[in-house]
Tab-separated table of C-alpha atoms and ligand atoms in Angstrom:
chain	number	residue	atom	x	y	z
A	1002	MET	CA	89.505	105.164	170.650
A	1003	LEU	CA	90.558	101.727	171.707
A	1004	ASP	CA	89.697	100.151	174.998
A	1005	PRO	CA	92.855	98.113	175.499
A	1006	GLY	CA	91.113	95.429	177.586
A	1007	PRO	CA	92.664	93.620	180.554
A	1008	THR	CA	96.056	93.138	178.864
A	1009	GLY	CA	96.442	96.857	178.245
A	1010	ARG	CA	97.452	96.286	174.641
A	1011	PHE	CA	97.074	98.760	171.818
A	1012	GLY	CA	97.951	96.411	168.970
A	1013	GLU	CA	101.515	95.309	169.650
A	1014	PHE	CA	102.111	98.234	172.046
A	1015	GLY	CA	101.289	98.872	175.694
A	1016	GLY	CA	101.066	96.059	178.215
A	1017	ARG	CA	102.153	95.866	181.828
A	1018	PHE	CA	105.873	95.150	182.199
A	1019	VAL	CA	106.471	95.698	185.907
A	1020	PRO	CA	108.271	93.945	188.748
A	1021	GLU	CA	106.145	91.273	190.377
A	1022	ALA	CA	105.693	93.440	193.463
A	1023	LEU	CA	103.791	96.017	191.395
A	1024	VAL	CA	101.407	93.693	189.599
A	1025	PRO	CA	98.805	93.727	192.431
A	1026	ALA	CA	99.024	97.544	192.592
A	1027	CYS	CA	98.376	97.846	188.862
A	1028	LEU	CA	95.475	95.391	189.093
A	1029	GLU	CA	94.003	97.260	192.070
A	1030	LEU	CA	94.288	100.539	190.168
A	1031	GLU	CA	92.724	99.071	187.055
A	1032	ALA	CA	89.735	97.802	189.038
A	1033	ALA	CA	89.381	101.033	191.017
A	1034	PHE	CA	89.465	103.114	187.852
A	1035	ALA	CA	86.886	100.920	186.102
A	1036	SER	CA	84.520	101.158	189.053
A	1037	ALA	CA	85.031	104.926	189.494
A	1038	TRP	CA	84.604	105.638	185.784
A	1039	ALA	CA	81.240	103.828	185.828
A	1040	ASP	CA	80.128	105.565	189.044
A	1041	GLU	CA	77.897	108.590	188.509
A	1042	ALA	CA	78.816	110.090	191.874
A	1043	PHE	CA	82.534	109.950	191.051
A	1044	GLN	CA	81.939	111.481	187.633
A	1045	ALA	CA	79.781	114.229	189.123
A	1046	ARG	CA	82.474	115.101	191.658
A	1047	ARG	CA	85.124	115.101	188.933
A	1048	SER	CA	83.109	117.271	186.525
A	1049	GLY	CA	82.212	119.544	189.431
A	1050	LEU	CA	85.871	120.191	190.244
A	1051	LEU	CA	86.821	120.524	186.590
A	1052	ALA	CA	84.181	123.254	186.313
A	1053	SER	CA	84.401	125.090	189.630
A	1054	TYR	CA	88.145	124.705	190.272
A	1055	ALA	CA	89.902	124.120	186.952
A	1056	GLY	CA	87.725	126.482	184.904
A	1057	ARG	CA	86.227	124.039	182.388
A	1058	PRO	CA	84.937	124.049	179.765
A	1059	THR	CA	87.841	125.858	178.133
A	1060	PRO	CA	86.772	127.805	175.031
A	1061	VAL	CA	87.530	127.206	171.367
A	1062	THR	CA	88.886	130.424	169.863
A	1063	GLU	CA	88.562	131.314	166.186
A	1064	CYS	CA	91.847	132.867	165.044
A	1065	ARG	CA	90.877	135.329	162.326
A	1066	ARG	CA	94.154	137.162	161.846
A	1067	LEU	CA	96.277	134.022	162.034
A	1068	SER	CA	93.903	132.289	159.593
A	1069	ASP	CA	94.234	135.189	157.104
A	1070	ARG	CA	97.989	134.898	157.366
A	1071	LEU	CA	98.119	131.113	156.856
A	1072	GLY	CA	95.281	130.588	154.378
A	1073	VAL	CA	93.663	127.911	156.539
A	1074	ARG	CA	90.970	128.387	159.191
A	1075	VAL	CA	92.602	127.933	162.602
A	1076	LEU	CA	90.640	127.148	165.754
A	1077	LEU	CA	92.404	126.828	169.100
A	1078	LYS	CA	91.248	124.634	171.986
A	1079	ARG	CA	92.330	126.783	174.905
A	1080	GLU	CA	93.856	124.500	177.570
A	1081	ASP	CA	96.119	127.455	178.388
A	1082	LEU	CA	93.115	128.926	180.192
A	1083	ALA	CA	92.719	125.993	182.599
A	1084	HIS	CA	93.924	126.371	186.218
A	1085	THR	CA	97.727	125.975	186.504
A	1086	GLY	CA	97.977	126.966	182.842
A	1087	SER	CA	97.771	123.671	180.996
A	1088	HIS	CA	95.812	120.485	180.383
A	1089	LYS	CA	97.742	118.660	183.138
A	1090	ILE	CA	95.136	119.641	185.726
A	1091	ASN	CA	92.533	117.379	184.008
A	1092	ASN	CA	94.611	114.279	184.703
A	1093	VAL	CA	95.708	115.095	188.247
A	1094	ILE	CA	92.204	115.944	189.443
A	1095	GLY	CA	91.020	112.563	188.157
A	1096	GLN	CA	93.877	110.634	189.722
A	1097	ALA	CA	93.760	112.514	193.047
A	1098	LEU	CA	90.035	111.747	193.357
A	1099	LEU	CA	90.779	108.130	192.520
A	1100	ALA	CA	93.519	107.965	195.197
A	1101	GLU	CA	91.079	109.367	197.739
A	1102	ARG	CA	88.503	106.763	196.699
A	1103	MET	CA	91.100	103.982	197.146
A	1104	GLY	CA	91.875	105.287	200.639
A	1105	LYS	CA	95.421	106.314	199.684
A	1106	ARG	CA	96.425	109.535	201.395
A	1107	ARG	CA	99.784	110.043	199.652
A	1108	LEU	CA	100.493	110.968	196.030
A	1109	ILE	CA	103.851	110.533	194.350
A	1110	ALA	CA	104.722	111.862	190.908
A	1111	GLU	CA	107.635	112.183	188.491
A	1112	THR	CA	108.394	115.482	186.876
A	1113	GLY	CA	110.861	116.782	184.297
A	1114	ALA	CA	110.202	120.435	183.587
A	1115	GLY	CA	108.192	120.592	186.800
A	1116	GLN	CA	104.756	121.179	185.244
A	1117	HIS	CA	103.310	117.806	186.218
A	1118	GLY	CA	104.877	118.103	189.662
A	1119	VAL	CA	103.190	121.458	190.178
A	1120	ALA	CA	99.863	120.089	188.929
A	1121	THR	CA	100.071	117.062	191.254
A	1122	ALA	CA	101.037	119.251	194.221
A	1123	THR	CA	98.039	121.451	193.372
A	1124	ALA	CA	95.578	118.553	193.369
A	1125	ALA	CA	97.123	117.181	196.590
A	1126	ALA	CA	96.704	120.546	198.313
A	1127	LEU	CA	93.105	120.763	197.100
A	1128	LEU	CA	92.188	117.352	198.538
A	1129	GLY	CA	94.473	117.458	201.582
A	1130	LEU	CA	96.752	114.613	200.449
A	1131	ASP	CA	100.501	114.250	201.106
A	1132	CYS	CA	102.648	114.698	198.042
A	1133	THR	CA	106.201	113.712	197.091
A	1134	VAL	CA	107.587	114.651	193.688
A	1135	PHE	CA	110.642	112.933	192.170
A	1136	MET	CA	112.768	115.151	189.975
A	1137	GLY	CA	116.222	114.613	188.459
A	1138	GLU	CA	118.964	116.730	190.042
A	1139	VAL	CA	119.685	118.370	186.705
A	1140	ASP	CA	116.026	119.392	186.396
A	1141	VAL	CA	115.863	120.585	190.018
A	1142	GLU	CA	118.640	122.987	189.108
A	1143	ARG	CA	117.166	124.021	185.735
A	1144	GLN	CA	113.624	124.483	187.045
A	1145	ALA	CA	114.162	126.235	190.358
A	1146	LEU	CA	110.951	128.246	190.080
A	1147	ASN	CA	108.768	125.145	189.725
A	1148	VAL	CA	110.593	123.496	192.642
A	1149	PHE	CA	109.693	126.541	194.724
A	1150	ARG	CA	106.081	126.404	193.513
A	1151	MET	CA	105.766	122.750	194.537
A	1152	ARG	CA	107.147	123.524	197.991
A	1153	LEU	CA	104.711	126.439	198.377
A	1154	LEU	CA	101.935	123.998	197.538
A	1155	GLY	CA	103.088	121.751	200.375
A	1156	ALA	CA	104.856	119.039	198.370
A	1157	GLU	CA	108.202	117.450	199.154
A	1158	VAL	CA	110.562	117.532	196.152
A	1159	ARG	CA	113.035	114.635	196.109
A	1160	PRO	CA	116.052	115.185	193.831
A	1161	VAL	CA	117.095	112.029	191.934
A	1162	GLY	CA	120.837	111.532	191.520
A	1163	SER	CA	120.901	108.309	189.475
A	1164	GLY	CA	121.515	107.928	185.724
A	1165	SER	CA	121.329	111.093	183.692
A	1166	ARG	CA	119.514	112.777	186.617
A	1167	THR	CA	116.566	113.801	184.430
A	1168	LEU	CA	112.964	112.751	183.737
A	1169	LYS	CA	113.485	109.076	182.899
A	1170	ASP	CA	115.417	108.601	186.157
A	1171	ALA	CA	112.645	110.357	188.079
A	1172	VAL	CA	110.132	107.836	186.631
A	1173	ASN	CA	112.351	104.933	187.762
A	1174	GLU	CA	112.652	106.386	191.256
A	1175	ALA	CA	108.892	106.973	191.527
A	1176	LEU	CA	108.262	103.343	190.512
A	1177	ARG	CA	110.773	102.228	193.168
A	1178	ASP	CA	109.029	104.285	195.868
A	1179	TRP	CA	105.660	102.888	194.791
A	1180	VAL	CA	106.863	99.273	195.217
A	1181	ALA	CA	107.787	100.060	198.832
A	1182	THR	CA	104.726	102.144	199.792
A	1183	VAL	CA	101.932	100.741	197.686
A	1184	GLY	CA	99.522	100.230	200.599
A	1185	THR	CA	99.289	103.954	201.303
A	1186	THR	CA	100.485	105.607	198.097
A	1187	HIS	CA	99.058	106.298	194.656
A	1188	TYR	CA	101.522	106.945	191.831
A	1189	CYS	CA	100.065	109.879	189.877
A	1190	LEU	CA	101.721	109.387	186.478
A	1191	GLY	CA	101.819	112.440	184.236
A	1192	SER	CA	101.116	111.233	180.719
A	1193	VAL	CA	99.664	108.409	178.627
A	1194	MET	CA	102.600	106.149	179.378
A	1195	GLY	CA	103.761	103.538	181.867
A	1196	PRO	CA	102.172	100.154	182.605
A	1197	HIS	CA	98.472	99.434	182.050
A	1198	PRO	CA	96.104	100.986	183.146
A	1199	TYR	CA	97.951	104.332	183.008
A	1200	PRO	CA	97.960	105.010	179.251
A	1201	TYR	CA	94.249	104.201	179.046
A	1202	MET	CA	93.276	105.887	182.320
A	1203	VAL	CA	95.160	109.115	181.625
A	1204	ARG	CA	93.620	109.315	178.141
A	1205	GLN	CA	90.161	108.907	179.659
A	1206	PHE	CA	90.884	111.701	182.154
A	1207	GLN	CA	92.134	113.897	179.282
A	1208	ARG	CA	89.398	113.100	176.788
A	1209	VAL	CA	87.408	116.008	178.190
A	1210	ILE	CA	89.570	118.135	175.844
A	1211	GLY	CA	88.423	116.284	172.728
A	1212	ASP	CA	84.844	115.723	173.842
A	1213	GLU	CA	84.363	119.422	174.589
A	1214	ALA	CA	86.166	120.482	171.410
A	1215	ARG	CA	84.051	118.243	169.205
A	1216	ALA	CA	80.797	119.760	170.491
A	1217	GLN	CA	82.253	123.282	170.342
A	1218	CYS	CA	83.457	122.773	166.758
A	1219	ARG	CA	80.084	121.411	165.686
A	1220	ALA	CA	78.374	124.477	167.142
A	1221	LEU	CA	80.848	126.761	165.378
A	1222	LEU	CA	80.980	124.899	162.063
A	1223	GLY	CA	77.263	124.261	161.580
A	1224	GLY	CA	77.397	120.598	162.547
A	1225	SER	CA	80.669	119.725	160.811
A	1226	ASP	CA	83.945	118.513	162.238
A	1227	PRO	CA	87.300	120.164	161.529
A	1228	ASP	CA	89.265	118.761	158.569
A	1229	VAL	CA	92.463	118.418	160.585
A	1230	VAL	CA	93.009	118.046	164.338
A	1231	VAL	CA	96.524	118.803	165.576
A	1232	ALA	CA	98.260	118.506	168.956
A	1233	CYS	CA	101.831	118.399	170.229
A	1234	VAL	CA	103.196	115.141	171.627
A	1235	GLY	CA	105.577	114.671	174.538
A	1236	GLY	CA	104.323	111.540	176.283
A	1237	GLY	CA	101.146	112.236	174.352
A	1238	SER	CA	98.394	113.032	176.865
A	1239	ASN	CA	96.993	116.268	175.441
A	1240	ALA	CA	97.087	114.719	171.965
A	1241	ALA	CA	95.433	111.476	173.118
A	1242	GLY	CA	92.727	113.430	174.962
A	1243	THR	CA	92.125	115.580	171.895
A	1244	PHE	CA	92.134	112.671	169.414
A	1245	ALA	CA	89.663	110.718	171.572
A	1246	GLY	CA	86.978	113.248	170.654
A	1247	PHE	CA	87.592	112.920	166.915
A	1248	VAL	CA	88.846	109.413	166.225
A	1249	ASP	CA	85.410	108.307	165.004
A	1250	THR	CA	85.009	111.301	162.655
A	1251	SER	CA	86.655	111.788	159.281
A	1252	ALA	CA	89.032	114.418	160.693
A	1253	ARG	CA	92.690	113.834	159.932
A	1254	LEU	CA	94.639	113.432	163.216
A	1255	VAL	CA	98.156	114.862	163.426
A	1256	GLY	CA	100.619	114.649	166.327
A	1257	VAL	CA	103.679	116.893	166.341
A	1258	GLU	CA	106.902	115.905	168.093
A	1259	ALA	CA	110.011	117.949	168.804
A	1260	ALA	CA	112.710	117.120	166.244
A	1261	GLY	CA	115.141	116.280	169.080
A	1262	GLY	CA	112.608	114.046	170.841
A	1263	ALA	CA	110.858	112.326	167.950
A	1264	ALA	CA	110.203	108.875	169.406
A	1265	LEU	CA	107.958	107.980	166.468
A	1266	GLY	CA	110.121	109.736	163.884
A	1267	ASN	CA	113.471	108.314	165.022
A	1268	GLY	CA	112.717	105.753	167.719
A	1269	VAL	CA	112.585	101.966	167.737
A	1270	PRO	CA	110.311	99.588	169.652
A	1271	GLY	CA	111.366	98.729	173.171
A	1272	VAL	CA	110.112	97.998	176.680
A	1273	VAL	CA	110.758	100.850	179.106
A	1274	HIS	CA	108.878	102.216	182.122
A	1275	GLY	CA	106.452	99.309	182.151
A	1276	MET	CA	105.232	99.533	178.556
A	1277	ARG	CA	106.104	98.397	175.074
A	1278	SER	CA	106.309	101.437	172.835
A	1279	MET	CA	108.674	103.496	170.670
A	1280	PHE	CA	111.790	104.995	172.258
A	1281	LEU	CA	114.932	106.862	171.288
A	1282	GLN	CA	117.650	104.277	171.937
A	1283	ASP	CA	121.274	103.693	171.053
A	1284	GLU	CA	122.543	100.487	169.446
A	1285	GLU	CA	122.790	98.772	172.838
A	1286	GLY	CA	119.179	99.638	173.626
A	1287	GLN	CA	120.130	102.345	176.132
A	1288	ILE	CA	117.633	105.191	176.266
A	1289	LEU	CA	118.895	108.415	174.739
A	1290	GLU	CA	118.240	111.879	176.091
A	1291	ALA	CA	115.641	113.860	174.189
A	1292	GLN	CA	116.738	117.378	173.237
A	1293	SER	CA	114.239	120.136	172.710
A	1294	ILE	CA	113.714	123.828	173.216
A	1295	SER	CA	110.711	122.825	175.271
A	1296	ALA	CA	111.341	120.897	178.459
A	1297	GLY	CA	107.802	119.479	178.401
A	1298	LEU	CA	108.522	117.516	175.210
A	1299	ASP	CA	111.757	116.014	176.520
A	1300	TYR	CA	110.462	112.485	177.148
A	1301	PRO	CA	112.485	110.037	174.999
A	1302	GLY	CA	109.463	107.795	174.390
A	1303	ILE	CA	105.821	108.103	173.441
A	1304	GLY	CA	102.617	106.611	174.807
A	1305	PRO	CA	101.682	103.207	173.353
A	1306	GLU	CA	98.349	104.335	171.939
A	1307	HIS	CA	100.183	106.816	169.714
A	1308	ALA	CA	102.596	104.100	168.581
A	1309	PHE	CA	99.506	102.100	167.647
A	1310	LEU	CA	97.689	105.004	165.928
A	1311	ALA	CA	100.851	105.649	163.891
A	1312	ALA	CA	101.291	101.979	162.957
A	1313	SER	CA	97.625	101.660	161.979
A	1314	GLY	CA	97.721	104.877	159.950
A	1315	ARG	CA	94.769	106.493	161.773
A	1316	ALA	CA	97.003	109.339	162.971
A	1317	SER	CA	100.168	110.722	161.440
A	1318	TYR	CA	103.120	112.247	163.239
A	1319	PHE	CA	105.584	114.913	162.165
A	1320	SER	CA	108.424	116.711	163.847
A	1321	VAL	CA	109.453	120.358	163.854
A	1322	GLY	CA	112.690	122.104	164.797
A	1323	ASP	CA	113.359	124.778	167.398
A	1324	ALA	CA	113.634	127.671	164.914
A	1325	GLU	CA	110.186	126.973	163.412
A	1326	VAL	CA	108.765	126.725	166.933
A	1327	LEU	CA	110.066	130.165	167.886
A	1328	ASP	CA	108.611	131.619	164.680
A	1329	ALA	CA	105.223	130.084	165.477
A	1330	PHE	CA	105.387	131.386	169.054
A	1331	LYS	CA	106.008	134.915	167.748
A	1332	LEU	CA	103.362	134.625	165.019
A	1333	LEU	CA	100.592	133.628	167.441
A	1334	ALA	CA	101.546	136.405	169.862
A	1335	ALA	CA	101.545	139.061	167.145
A	1336	THR	CA	98.389	137.955	165.307
A	1337	GLU	CA	96.155	136.778	168.152
A	1338	GLY	CA	97.516	138.238	171.375
A	1339	ILE	CA	98.207	134.811	172.875
A	1340	LEU	CA	101.518	133.720	174.393
A	1341	SER	CA	101.632	129.973	173.808
A	1342	ALA	CA	103.720	127.500	175.768
A	1343	LEU	CA	106.612	126.232	173.646
A	1344	GLU	CA	105.106	122.711	173.579
A	1345	PRO	CA	101.935	123.594	171.618
A	1346	ALA	CA	103.957	126.090	169.550
A	1347	HIS	CA	105.274	122.859	167.947
A	1348	ALA	CA	101.751	122.045	166.767
A	1349	LEU	CA	101.322	125.585	165.426
A	1350	ALA	CA	104.707	125.399	163.705
A	1351	TRP	CA	103.619	122.298	161.813
A	1352	VAL	CA	100.336	123.979	160.810
A	1353	ALA	CA	102.259	127.022	159.528
A	1354	ARG	CA	104.623	124.806	157.546
A	1355	ALA	CA	101.913	122.510	156.162
A	1356	ALA	CA	99.668	125.440	155.186
A	1357	GLN	CA	102.565	126.732	153.103
A	1358	ASP	CA	103.840	123.556	151.463
A	1359	GLY	CA	100.468	121.962	150.695
A	1360	GLY	CA	100.542	119.558	153.640
A	1361	ILE	CA	97.165	121.081	154.511
A	1362	GLU	CA	94.814	122.058	151.692
A	1363	ALA	CA	94.074	125.797	151.454
A	1364	GLY	CA	90.811	126.724	153.128
A	1365	SER	CA	90.763	123.684	155.439
A	1366	THR	CA	89.561	124.028	158.998
A	1367	VAL	CA	92.263	123.093	161.504
A	1368	LEU	CA	91.713	122.592	165.213
A	1369	VAL	CA	94.899	122.954	167.280
A	1370	THR	CA	95.055	122.120	170.977
A	1371	LEU	CA	96.866	124.943	172.732
A	1372	SER	CA	97.979	122.730	175.606
A	1373	GLY	CA	99.402	125.466	177.804
A	1374	ARG	CA	100.213	129.122	178.271
A	1375	GLY	CA	103.558	130.715	177.630
A	1376	ASP	CA	104.291	132.638	180.813
A	1377	LYS	CA	106.645	129.876	181.984
A	1378	ASP	CA	108.647	130.168	178.750
A	1379	VAL	CA	108.917	133.915	178.224
A	1380	ALA	CA	112.301	134.288	179.940
A	1381	GLN	CA	113.711	131.437	177.843
A	1382	VAL	CA	112.336	132.930	174.625
A	1383	MET	CA	113.890	136.259	175.578
A	1384	ASP	CA	117.297	134.559	175.939
A	1385	LEU	CA	116.906	132.657	172.664
A	1386	LEU	CA	115.865	135.724	170.684
A	1387	GLY	CA	118.704	137.674	172.288
B	1100	PLP	C1	103.584	118.559	179.817
B	1100	PLP	C2	103.115	119.343	178.676
B	1100	PLP	C3	103.039	118.794	177.378
B	1100	PLP	C4	103.510	117.412	177.041
B	1100	PLP	O1	102.799	116.387	177.634
B	1100	PLP	P1	101.750	115.454	176.852
B	1100	PLP	O2	101.543	114.327	177.767
B	1100	PLP	O3	102.386	115.055	175.554
B	1100	PLP	O4	100.534	116.272	176.625
B	1100	PLP	C5	102.520	119.579	176.366
B	1100	PLP	N1	102.123	120.847	176.591
B	1100	PLP	C6	102.196	121.419	177.808
B	1100	PLP	C7	101.755	122.829	177.979
B	1100	PLP	C8	102.697	120.692	178.887
B	1100	PLP	O5	102.774	121.268	180.100
C-alpha cells in the first residue's frame, strides 16, 4: 500500500496534527522506525519473537462446513491463535522492540476494552519495560477482568476521569503524559491511527497478517489469490495489515464496521487525535460515542489509510448490526468449532449477508481475517442470548 512519505499523508487524510511539544517526538519516532525497519538485525529479532513467543505464522483454515452453508469458499486467517488471542501482539512486539532500541524504558498505552492494554503489558513484561495504561473510568468498571490481567502483568492502570471517561479520553490522556515524559517514554498506540508515523508504522507491524495470508492462499489455491478479502474495522489495524498483503492483487478488499461505530458509513472528515480522518461527530464537531456489541470496535473514528482507500475506491466498507453479528458468531461455532471474538464476527456477518444477497458471487473464494478468539466475549454472548 501507500508509503505516506514525510508528511504522513494518505491522499487528503493522515498528517501530524500535534502540539508543538510533540513534534520532535514524532520526528524521532519516524526516524527510529525507518532505521529499524531497514535493519536486518531488528527484523530478525522481531520475526524471532513473532515465531517463538507469539506463535507465528498463524494458519489459514479452510472452512468446509461453513462454505457449504454459505455457497462461497471461506478461508480464515487465524489471528485468534496468536499469543494473547488476537492480532494486537504483532503491533506491540514491534513497538516494544522499537522503544528498547530508542533507549526508552517506559511504555504507555491507551485502551478501551482492555485488549490493547493487555497486549502492551504483555510486551512490556517480556522485555522488562515499565508500563502505564490509560483507561476511561467507565471502561475500568466494565472491563474489570482485563484491568486485573494488566496488573498481573506488572502494568499500572490509570483510570481517566475526563470527558466521557472512555477510549477517546484515554487517548487524550496518553498524549498528555507523552508530552511530559517524552525523553524516557514511548507511546505504544494500538491501531492505525494518531499522528504520523503511527498509522503507517502500525500497518507495517501488522502486515505480517497479509503477507503470510497471501503466500498461504497461493499455496492452497494453486497460485491464485482469493476473490474477496474481508476484515473487521475498529481503528483498522487488522484490516490494514491484511489488505497490505493483497492491495497489489486483483482481490476485492472489504472492511466491515459496526453499525453503531461506522466512521466511514456515517462519519465526516475532521482532525482528532493528531490525524485528519473520518469521525462520528455532532453538528458542533464534537466526537460522538460509538455504540457496538463489541467493545473493540467502539472507536468513533477510523485510520486515515482506510479513509483514503474508501475515497479512492480500492477498498469498500460496509456495516453490520448486532443481531447479524450474533448469528454469525453462532454459525461459525456450530459449523467449524471456532468461537470468534465479536469483532471479526462482524466480518463473517457481512460475508453471510453478501453470500445470500449476491454481494459476493456464488462460488467465490473469500479470505476473512479472524482477528481474535471469543473467550473474552462468551459471558456477554450468554447474557445477550438469554
Ligand atoms: C482491538 C481488536 C479489533 C479492532 O482493532 P483494529 O485496529 O481495527 O484491528 C478487532 N478485533 C479484535 C479481536 C481486537 O482485539
